[in-house]
Structures are given as structure tokens and as C-alpha cells.
Short mmCIF file of C-alpha atoms and ligand atoms in Angstrom, two decimals:
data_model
loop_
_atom_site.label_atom_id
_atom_site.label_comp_id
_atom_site.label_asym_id
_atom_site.label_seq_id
_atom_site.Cartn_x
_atom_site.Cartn_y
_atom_site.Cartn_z
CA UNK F 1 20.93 55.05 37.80
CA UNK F 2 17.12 56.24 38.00
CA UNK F 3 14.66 53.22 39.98
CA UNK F 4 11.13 54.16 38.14
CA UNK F 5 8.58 51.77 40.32
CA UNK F 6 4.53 51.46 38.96
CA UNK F 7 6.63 51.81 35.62
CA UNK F 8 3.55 50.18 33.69
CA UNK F 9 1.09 52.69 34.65
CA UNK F 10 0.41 55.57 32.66
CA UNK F 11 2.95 58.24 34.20
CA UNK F 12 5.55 55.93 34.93
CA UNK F 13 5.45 54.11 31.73
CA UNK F 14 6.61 58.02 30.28
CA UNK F 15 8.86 58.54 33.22
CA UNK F 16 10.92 55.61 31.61
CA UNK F 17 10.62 56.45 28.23
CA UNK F 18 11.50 60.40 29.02
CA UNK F 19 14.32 59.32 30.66
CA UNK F 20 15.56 56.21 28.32
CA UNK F 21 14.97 59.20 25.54
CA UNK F 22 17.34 61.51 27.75
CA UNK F 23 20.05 59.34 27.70
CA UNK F 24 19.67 58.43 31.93
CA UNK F 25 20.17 54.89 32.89
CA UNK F 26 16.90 53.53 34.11
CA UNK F 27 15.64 50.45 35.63
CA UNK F 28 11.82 50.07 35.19
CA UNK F 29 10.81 48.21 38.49
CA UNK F 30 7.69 45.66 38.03
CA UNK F 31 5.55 42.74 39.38
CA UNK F 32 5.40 41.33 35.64
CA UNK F 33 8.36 42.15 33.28
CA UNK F 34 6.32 41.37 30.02
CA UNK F 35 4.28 44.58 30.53
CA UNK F 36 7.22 46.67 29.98
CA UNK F 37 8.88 44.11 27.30
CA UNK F 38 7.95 47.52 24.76
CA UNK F 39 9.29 50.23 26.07
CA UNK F 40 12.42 50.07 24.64
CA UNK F 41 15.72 48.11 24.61
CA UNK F 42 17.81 50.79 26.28
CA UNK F 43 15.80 50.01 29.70
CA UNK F 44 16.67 47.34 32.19
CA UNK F 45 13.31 45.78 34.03
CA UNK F 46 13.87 44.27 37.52
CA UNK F 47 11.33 42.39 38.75
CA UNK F 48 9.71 42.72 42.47
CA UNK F 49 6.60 43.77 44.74
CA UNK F 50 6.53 46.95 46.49
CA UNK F 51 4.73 44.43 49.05
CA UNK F 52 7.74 42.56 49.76
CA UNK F 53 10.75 44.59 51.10
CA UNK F 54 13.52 42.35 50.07
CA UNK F 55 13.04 42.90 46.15
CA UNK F 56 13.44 46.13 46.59
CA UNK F 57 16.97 45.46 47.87
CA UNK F 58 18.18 43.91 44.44
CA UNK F 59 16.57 46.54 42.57
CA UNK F 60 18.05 49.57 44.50
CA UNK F 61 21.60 48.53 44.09
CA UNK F 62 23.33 51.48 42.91
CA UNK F 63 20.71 53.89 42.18
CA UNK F 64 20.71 57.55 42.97
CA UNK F 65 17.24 58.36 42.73
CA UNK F 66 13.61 57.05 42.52
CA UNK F 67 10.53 57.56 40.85
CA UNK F 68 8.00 56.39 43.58
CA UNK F 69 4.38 55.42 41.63
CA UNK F 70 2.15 52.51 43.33
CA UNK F 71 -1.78 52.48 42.45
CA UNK F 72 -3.12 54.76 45.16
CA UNK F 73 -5.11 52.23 47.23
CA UNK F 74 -5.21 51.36 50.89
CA UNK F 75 -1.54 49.27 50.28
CA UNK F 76 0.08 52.65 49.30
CA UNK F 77 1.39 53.79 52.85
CA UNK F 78 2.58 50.40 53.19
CA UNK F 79 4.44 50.54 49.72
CA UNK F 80 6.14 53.72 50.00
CA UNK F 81 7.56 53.06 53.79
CA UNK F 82 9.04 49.96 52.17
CA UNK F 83 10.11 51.71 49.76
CA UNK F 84 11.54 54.46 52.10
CA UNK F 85 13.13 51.98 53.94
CA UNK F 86 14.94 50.61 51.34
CA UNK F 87 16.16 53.52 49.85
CA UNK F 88 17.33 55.08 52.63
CA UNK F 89 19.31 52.15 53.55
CA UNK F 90 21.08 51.63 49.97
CA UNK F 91 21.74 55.43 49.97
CA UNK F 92 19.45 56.90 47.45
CA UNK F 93 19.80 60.98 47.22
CA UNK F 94 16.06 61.79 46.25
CA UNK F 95 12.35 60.24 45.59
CA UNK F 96 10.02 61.51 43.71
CA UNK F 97 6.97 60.40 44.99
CA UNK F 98 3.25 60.31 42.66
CA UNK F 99 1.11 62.00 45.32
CA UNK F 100 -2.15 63.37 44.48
CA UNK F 101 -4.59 66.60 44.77
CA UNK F 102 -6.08 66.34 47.94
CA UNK F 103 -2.89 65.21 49.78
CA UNK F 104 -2.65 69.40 49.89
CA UNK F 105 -5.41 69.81 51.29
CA UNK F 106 -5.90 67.68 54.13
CA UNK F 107 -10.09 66.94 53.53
CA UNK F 108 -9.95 63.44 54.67
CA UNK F 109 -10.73 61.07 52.28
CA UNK F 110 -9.31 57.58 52.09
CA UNK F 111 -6.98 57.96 49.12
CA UNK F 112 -5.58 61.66 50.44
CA UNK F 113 -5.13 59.65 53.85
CA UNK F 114 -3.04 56.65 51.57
CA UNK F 115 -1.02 58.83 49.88
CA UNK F 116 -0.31 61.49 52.78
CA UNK F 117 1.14 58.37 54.89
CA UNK F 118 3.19 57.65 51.92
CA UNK F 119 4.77 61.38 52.10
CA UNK F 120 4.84 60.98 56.19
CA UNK F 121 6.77 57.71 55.87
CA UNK F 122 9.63 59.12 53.46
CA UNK F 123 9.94 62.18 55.01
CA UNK F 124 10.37 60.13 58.21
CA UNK F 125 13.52 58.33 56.88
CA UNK F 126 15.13 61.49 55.65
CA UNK F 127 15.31 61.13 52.30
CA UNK F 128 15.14 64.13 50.06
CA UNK F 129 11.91 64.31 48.23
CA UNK F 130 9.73 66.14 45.48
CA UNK F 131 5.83 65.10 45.95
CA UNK F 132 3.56 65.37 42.86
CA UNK F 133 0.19 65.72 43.35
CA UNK F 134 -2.02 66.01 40.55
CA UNK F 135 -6.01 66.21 39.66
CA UNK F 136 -7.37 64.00 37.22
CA UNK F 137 -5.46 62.07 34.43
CA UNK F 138 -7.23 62.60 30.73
CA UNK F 139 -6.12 58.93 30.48
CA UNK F 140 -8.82 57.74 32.75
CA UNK F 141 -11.10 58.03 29.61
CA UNK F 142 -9.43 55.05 28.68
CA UNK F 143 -11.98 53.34 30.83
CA UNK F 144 -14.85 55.09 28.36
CA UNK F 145 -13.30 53.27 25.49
CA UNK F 146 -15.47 50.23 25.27
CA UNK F 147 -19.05 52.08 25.20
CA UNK F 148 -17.88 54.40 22.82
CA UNK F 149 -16.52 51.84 20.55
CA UNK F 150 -20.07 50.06 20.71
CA UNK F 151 -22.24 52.44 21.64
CA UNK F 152 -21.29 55.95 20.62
CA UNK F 153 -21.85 56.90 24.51
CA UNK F 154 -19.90 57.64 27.66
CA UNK F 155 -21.93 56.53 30.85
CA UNK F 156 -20.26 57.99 33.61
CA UNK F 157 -20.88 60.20 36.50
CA UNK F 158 -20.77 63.79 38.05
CA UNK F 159 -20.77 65.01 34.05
CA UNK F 160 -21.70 68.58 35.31
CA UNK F 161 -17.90 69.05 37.04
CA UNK F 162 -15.72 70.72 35.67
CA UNK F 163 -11.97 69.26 36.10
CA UNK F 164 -8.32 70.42 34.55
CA UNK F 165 -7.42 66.95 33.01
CA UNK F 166 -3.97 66.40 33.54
CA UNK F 167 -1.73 64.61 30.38
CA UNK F 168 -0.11 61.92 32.07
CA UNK F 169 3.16 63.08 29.43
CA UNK F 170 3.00 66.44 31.65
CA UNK F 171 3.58 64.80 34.87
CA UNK F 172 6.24 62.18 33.73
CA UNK F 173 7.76 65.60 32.35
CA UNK F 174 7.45 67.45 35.93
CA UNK F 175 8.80 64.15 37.61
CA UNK F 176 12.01 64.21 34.87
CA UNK F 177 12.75 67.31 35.83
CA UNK F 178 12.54 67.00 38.90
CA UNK F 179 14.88 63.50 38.99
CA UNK F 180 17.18 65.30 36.72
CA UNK F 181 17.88 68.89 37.52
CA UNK F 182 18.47 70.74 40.57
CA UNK F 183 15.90 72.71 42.99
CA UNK F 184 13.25 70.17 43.39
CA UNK F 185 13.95 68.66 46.28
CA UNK F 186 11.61 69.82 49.70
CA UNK F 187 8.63 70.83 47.29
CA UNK F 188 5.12 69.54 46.67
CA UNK F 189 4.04 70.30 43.35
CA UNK F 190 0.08 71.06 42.28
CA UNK F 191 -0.31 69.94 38.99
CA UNK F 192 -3.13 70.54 36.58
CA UNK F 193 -4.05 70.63 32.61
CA UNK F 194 -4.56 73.91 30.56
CA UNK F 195 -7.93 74.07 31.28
CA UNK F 196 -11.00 73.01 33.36
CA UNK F 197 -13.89 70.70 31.07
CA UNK F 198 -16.62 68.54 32.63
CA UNK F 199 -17.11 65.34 31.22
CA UNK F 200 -19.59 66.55 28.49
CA UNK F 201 -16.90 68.87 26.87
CA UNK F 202 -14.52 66.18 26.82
CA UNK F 203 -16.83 63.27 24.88
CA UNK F 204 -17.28 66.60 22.60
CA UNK F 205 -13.89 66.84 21.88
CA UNK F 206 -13.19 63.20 21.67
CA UNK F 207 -16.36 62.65 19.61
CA UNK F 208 -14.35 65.60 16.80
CA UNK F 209 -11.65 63.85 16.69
CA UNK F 210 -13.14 60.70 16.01
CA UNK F 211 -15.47 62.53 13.56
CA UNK F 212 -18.94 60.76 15.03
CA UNK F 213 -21.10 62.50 17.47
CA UNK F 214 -20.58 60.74 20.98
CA UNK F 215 -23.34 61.13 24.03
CA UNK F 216 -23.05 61.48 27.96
CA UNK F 217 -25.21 59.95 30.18
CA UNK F 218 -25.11 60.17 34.09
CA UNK F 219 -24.59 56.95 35.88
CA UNK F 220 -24.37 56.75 39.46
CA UNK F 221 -20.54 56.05 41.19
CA UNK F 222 -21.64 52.60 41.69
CA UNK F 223 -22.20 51.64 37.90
CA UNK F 224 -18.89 53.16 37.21
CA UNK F 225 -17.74 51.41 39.98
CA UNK F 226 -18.49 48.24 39.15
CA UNK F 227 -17.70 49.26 35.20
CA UNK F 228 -13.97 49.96 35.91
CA UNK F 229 -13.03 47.08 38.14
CA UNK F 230 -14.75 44.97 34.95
CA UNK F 231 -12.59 46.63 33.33
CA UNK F 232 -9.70 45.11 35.84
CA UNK F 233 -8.90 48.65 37.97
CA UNK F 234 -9.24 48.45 41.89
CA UNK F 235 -13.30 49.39 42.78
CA UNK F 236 -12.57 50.67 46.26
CA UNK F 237 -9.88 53.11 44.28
CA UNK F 238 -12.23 54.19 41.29
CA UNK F 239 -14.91 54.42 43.83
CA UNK F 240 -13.17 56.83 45.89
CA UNK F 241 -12.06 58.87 43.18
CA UNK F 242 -15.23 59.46 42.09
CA UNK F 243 -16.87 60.28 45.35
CA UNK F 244 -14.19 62.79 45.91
CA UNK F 245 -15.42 64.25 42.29
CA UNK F 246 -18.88 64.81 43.46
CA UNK F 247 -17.73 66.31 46.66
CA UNK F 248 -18.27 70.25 47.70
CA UNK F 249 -14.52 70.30 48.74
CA UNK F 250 -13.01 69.42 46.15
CA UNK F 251 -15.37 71.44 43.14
CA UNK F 252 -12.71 74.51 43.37
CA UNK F 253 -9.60 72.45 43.80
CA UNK F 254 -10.48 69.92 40.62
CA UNK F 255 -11.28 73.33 38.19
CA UNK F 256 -7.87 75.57 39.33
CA UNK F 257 -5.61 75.71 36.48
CA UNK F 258 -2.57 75.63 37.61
CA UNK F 259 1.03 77.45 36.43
CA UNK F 260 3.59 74.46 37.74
CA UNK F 261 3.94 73.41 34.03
CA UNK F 262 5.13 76.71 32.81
CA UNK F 263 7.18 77.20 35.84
CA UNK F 264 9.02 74.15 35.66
CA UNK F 265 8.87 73.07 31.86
CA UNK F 266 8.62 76.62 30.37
CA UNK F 267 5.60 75.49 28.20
CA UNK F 268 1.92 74.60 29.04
CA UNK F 269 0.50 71.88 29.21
CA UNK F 270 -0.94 69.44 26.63
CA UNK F 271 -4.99 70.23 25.89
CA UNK F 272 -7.43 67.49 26.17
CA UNK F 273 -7.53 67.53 22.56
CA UNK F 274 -4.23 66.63 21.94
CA UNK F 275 -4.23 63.97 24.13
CA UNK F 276 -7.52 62.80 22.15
CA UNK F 277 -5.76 63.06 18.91
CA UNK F 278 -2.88 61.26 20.18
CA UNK F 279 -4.70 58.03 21.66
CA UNK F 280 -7.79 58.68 19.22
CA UNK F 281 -6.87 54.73 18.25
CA UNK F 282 -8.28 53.08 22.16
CA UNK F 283 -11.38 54.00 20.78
CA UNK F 284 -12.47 53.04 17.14
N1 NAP N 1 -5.67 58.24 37.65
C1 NAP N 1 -5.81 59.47 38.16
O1 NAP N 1 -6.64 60.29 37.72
C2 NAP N 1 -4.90 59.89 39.30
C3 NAP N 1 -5.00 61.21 39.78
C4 NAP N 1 -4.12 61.62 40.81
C5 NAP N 1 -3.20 60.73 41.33
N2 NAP N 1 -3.15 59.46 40.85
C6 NAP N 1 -2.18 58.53 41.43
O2 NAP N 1 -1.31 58.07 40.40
C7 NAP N 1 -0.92 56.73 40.67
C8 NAP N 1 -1.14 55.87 39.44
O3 NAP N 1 -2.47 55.87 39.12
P1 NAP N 1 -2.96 55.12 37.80
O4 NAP N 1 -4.44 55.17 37.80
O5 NAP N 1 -2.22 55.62 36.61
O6 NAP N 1 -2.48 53.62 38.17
P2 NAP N 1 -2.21 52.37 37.27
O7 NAP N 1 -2.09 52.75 35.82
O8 NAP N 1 -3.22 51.34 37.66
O9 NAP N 1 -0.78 51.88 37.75
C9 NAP N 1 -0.53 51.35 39.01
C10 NAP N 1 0.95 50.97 39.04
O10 NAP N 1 1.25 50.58 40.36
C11 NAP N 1 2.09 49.44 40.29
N3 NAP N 1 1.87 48.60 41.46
C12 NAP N 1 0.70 48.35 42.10
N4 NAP N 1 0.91 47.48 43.11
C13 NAP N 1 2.24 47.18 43.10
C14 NAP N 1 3.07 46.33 43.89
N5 NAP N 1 2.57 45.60 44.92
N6 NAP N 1 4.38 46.25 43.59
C15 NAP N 1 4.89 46.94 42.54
N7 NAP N 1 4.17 47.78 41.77
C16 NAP N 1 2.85 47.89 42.04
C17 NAP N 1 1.68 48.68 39.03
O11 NAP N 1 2.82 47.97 38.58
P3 NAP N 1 2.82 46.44 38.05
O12 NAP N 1 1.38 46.00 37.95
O13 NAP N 1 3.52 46.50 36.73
O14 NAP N 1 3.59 45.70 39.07
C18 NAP N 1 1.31 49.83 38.09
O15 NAP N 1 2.41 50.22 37.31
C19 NAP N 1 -1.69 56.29 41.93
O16 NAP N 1 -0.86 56.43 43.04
C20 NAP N 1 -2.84 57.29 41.99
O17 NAP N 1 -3.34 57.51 43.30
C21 NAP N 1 -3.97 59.03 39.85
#
């Protein structure tokens, strides 16, 4: 039995699905079961908070191995030493924990510093682990959806960097194989897309293939900011995201593209494009 926590979001929602499609018994952990009343009738939800330890109990009963995903704010360290904890104590064999970029790197900013504590506190129980830590999802143009829909424009900022937009499909992929097949265990994976695109290039592509011309402009982090958490996502996360965009550090690290996928899956990585074409729907 696979435990996939944050199994709503965008990568975990695919862990599930990956799995369910793989024929691995999965229980798709949650603090509201009717978000994942769709992903299929092959997968059991349990419901709990990775706030409040003694849910996690219930739901780790008999399960080998997790899929660790919480949403990258300042409760992260907390959530992932509970869910440590837990595991550790109802024997789990391996976590696979959603890290991300700058956890590698060690610059300093607040949601590198959540998710590093997260890796600290299940290394510290002695689990076996795999870390993920990717760049930028291409979902997060999901939050451009509602302009474009009404305005033909994306406001957002830092258009002139270029980042390798990671397919959320490509990291639930990486974190399959690394739940279900051996050698995985003791490594931190970088994970980009096929290829680096500032924001411009992708409202090009996204403006083909809804076959309308679609404009940038700049807004500061702020506006986006406050945009987003309109838009129901935590400001303090989106906020730091963004700010880590516009930041000298992290120009090289955001652009790299990357060979994990090929390694691992032995294919590359889904274009921005695809992933366009494939959600093209969020935004007529
Ligand atoms: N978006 C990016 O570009 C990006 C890049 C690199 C790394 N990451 C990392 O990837 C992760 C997911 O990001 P996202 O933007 O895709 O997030 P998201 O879609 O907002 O998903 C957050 C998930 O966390 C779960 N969660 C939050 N608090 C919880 C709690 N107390 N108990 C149980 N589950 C809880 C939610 O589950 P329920 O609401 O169903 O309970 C939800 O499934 C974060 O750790 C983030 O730092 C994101």
C-alpha cells in the first residue's frame, strides 16, 4: 500500500492516478475527501491533517511507502516531521518527499528554509528517502486563466526570466518511479522541463493553441500577490516564489535544463506546448 498525502494538488493528484493506473494500491490522504471524489474508484481516500499527528496514524496502517506533498509554506517543516514521525513508527520503508529547487542550493529563502527542515526532519528519523526538487510547475499558469479568458492578457511579473517549466505529469512520473522501483532511495533529484521560456514565450504558445493572440504585461510581485491568494493560493507562498524568480541567485538555476527525466524515465520531458494543448480548456 502507497500513502500519497497533498493528493489534490497538481503532482499528487497524478501520483494517484499513475499509480491507481499501475495497478498499486493507493490511499489518497486529504483534509476534504470530495476533492478527490474523481480520481477514480480504484483509490481509497482517508481523511486527516498533516497538522494533527494522530490522523496520520489511521492512515499509515499498513503502508510501505509514502508520497510526502504539503503546500510549501511556513507549516511544511512542521508537516513532514509529523509525518516522519508517524511513518517511522508504523514502519514505512521509504518517503518520497516534494522538495523544491533551491532546497539544493542552500540561498536562504523562506520556502528553501521550509522545505530543507522537511528533508532534515525525515532524515532525522531514519527513514529511507528520495527528495524531489523541482523549478517551476507550467501549471501555475492556471492562475493566468481568468485574465486571459476576459482579457486576452497575462499580467504577471519578472516576464524577462527565462524558466524550464516543469509538467507536473513529469514529476508524479519521477516520484512513481521512484515509489515503485529500486535505486532511489538516498538521492535528491533536480528536476526541470525540456526547455527554458520566460513568461512572454509561454502566453505565445498558449495564445497558438488557443488560436487568439494573448499579451504580457509586467505587474509588480505584489499585484500577483494579491491576484493569486484572490484566486484562493497562500500570498506569503506565491509571494515568495516570485521574489525568488526575480532574484540574481536563482536566474541560472531556474533556466538549467536538466537530464533526470531521461535518466530515470528514458524519455524527455513534456514541452510547454503540450501541456497547453492538454489543459487548453482552463482558459476559453
Ligand atoms: N508550484 C510550483 O511551481 C512549485 C515548484 C516547486 C516546488 N513546489 C512544491 O510543490 C508542492 C505543491 O505545490 P502546489 O503549488 O502544487 O500546491 P497545491 O496544489 O496548493 O497543493 C497543496 C496540497 O497540500 C495539501 N495540504 C496542505 N495543507 C495540508 C494539511 N494541513 N494537511 C493535509 N494536506 C495538506 C493540500 O491537500 P488538501 O487541501 O486536499 O488537504 C493540497 O493537496 C509544495 O510543497 C511546493 O513548495 C511547487
Amino acid at each position: 500500500m502507497i500513502l500519497v498525502t497533498g493528493a489534490t494538488s497538481n503532482v499528487g493528484r497524478e501520483v494517484v492516478g499513475q499509480l491507481a493506473a499501475a495497478g498499486r494500491e493507493v490511499r489518497a490522504f486529504t483534509r476534504d475527501p470530495d476533492r478527490v471524489a474523481d480520481i477514480g474508484p480504484s483509490v481509497k481516500t482517508v481523511t486527516g491533517d498533516l497538522a494533527q499527528p494522530e490522523t496520520l496514524r489511521a492512515a499509515l496502517a499498513g503502508v510501505e511507502r509514502v508520497f510526502a506533498l504539503s503546500g510549501g509554506g511556513p507549516e511544511q517543516p512542521l508537516h513532514d516531521a509529523n509525518l516522519a514521525q508517524a511513518a517511522a513508527e508504523a514502519g514505512v520503508r521509504h518517503v518520497v518527499k516534494m522538495s523544491v529547487i533551491g532546497a539544493e542550493y542552500g540561498f536562504g529563502d523562506l520556502m528553501s528554509t521550509w522545505h530543507l527542515a522537511g528533508e532534515r526532519a525525515i532524515r532525522q528519523v531514519g527513514l529511507p528517502w528520495t527528495f524531489l526538487r523541482p523549478g517551476e510547475f507550467m501549471s501555475n499558469a492556471r492562475l493566468w486563466a481568468a485574465t486571459v479568458k476576459s482579457q486576452g492578457v497575462v499580467y504577471w511579473p519578472h516576464g524577462h526570466v527565462k524558466v524550464a517549466v516543469i509538467d507536473p505529469r513529469d514529476i508524479a512520473a519521477l516520484a512513481v518511479a521512484a515509489l515503485t522501483s529500486p535505486g532511489h532511495e538516498g538521492k535528491a533529484y533536480r528536476i526541470s522541463g525540456p526547455e527554458a521560456l520566460t513568461v512572454g514565450e509561454r502566453v505565445g504558445t498558449l495564445g497558438a493553441a488557443l488560436g487568439r493572440a494573448l499579451r504580457h504585461v509586467e505587474i509588480p510581485v505584489s499585484a500577483a500577490r494579491d491576484a493569486a491568494a484572490r484566486a484562493g493560493r497562500q500570498p506569503l507562498v506565491v509571494e515568495t516564489a516570485l521574489t525568488n524568480m526575480g532574484s540574481d541567485d536563482y536566474r541560472v538555476p531556474y533556466a538549467q535544463v536538466l537530464p533526470v527525466s531521461r535518466d530515470v524515465l528514458g524519455r524527455e520531458p513534456r514541452t510547454f506546448a503540450e501541456w497547453a494543448a492538454d489543459h487548453i480548456g482552463l482558459f476559453r
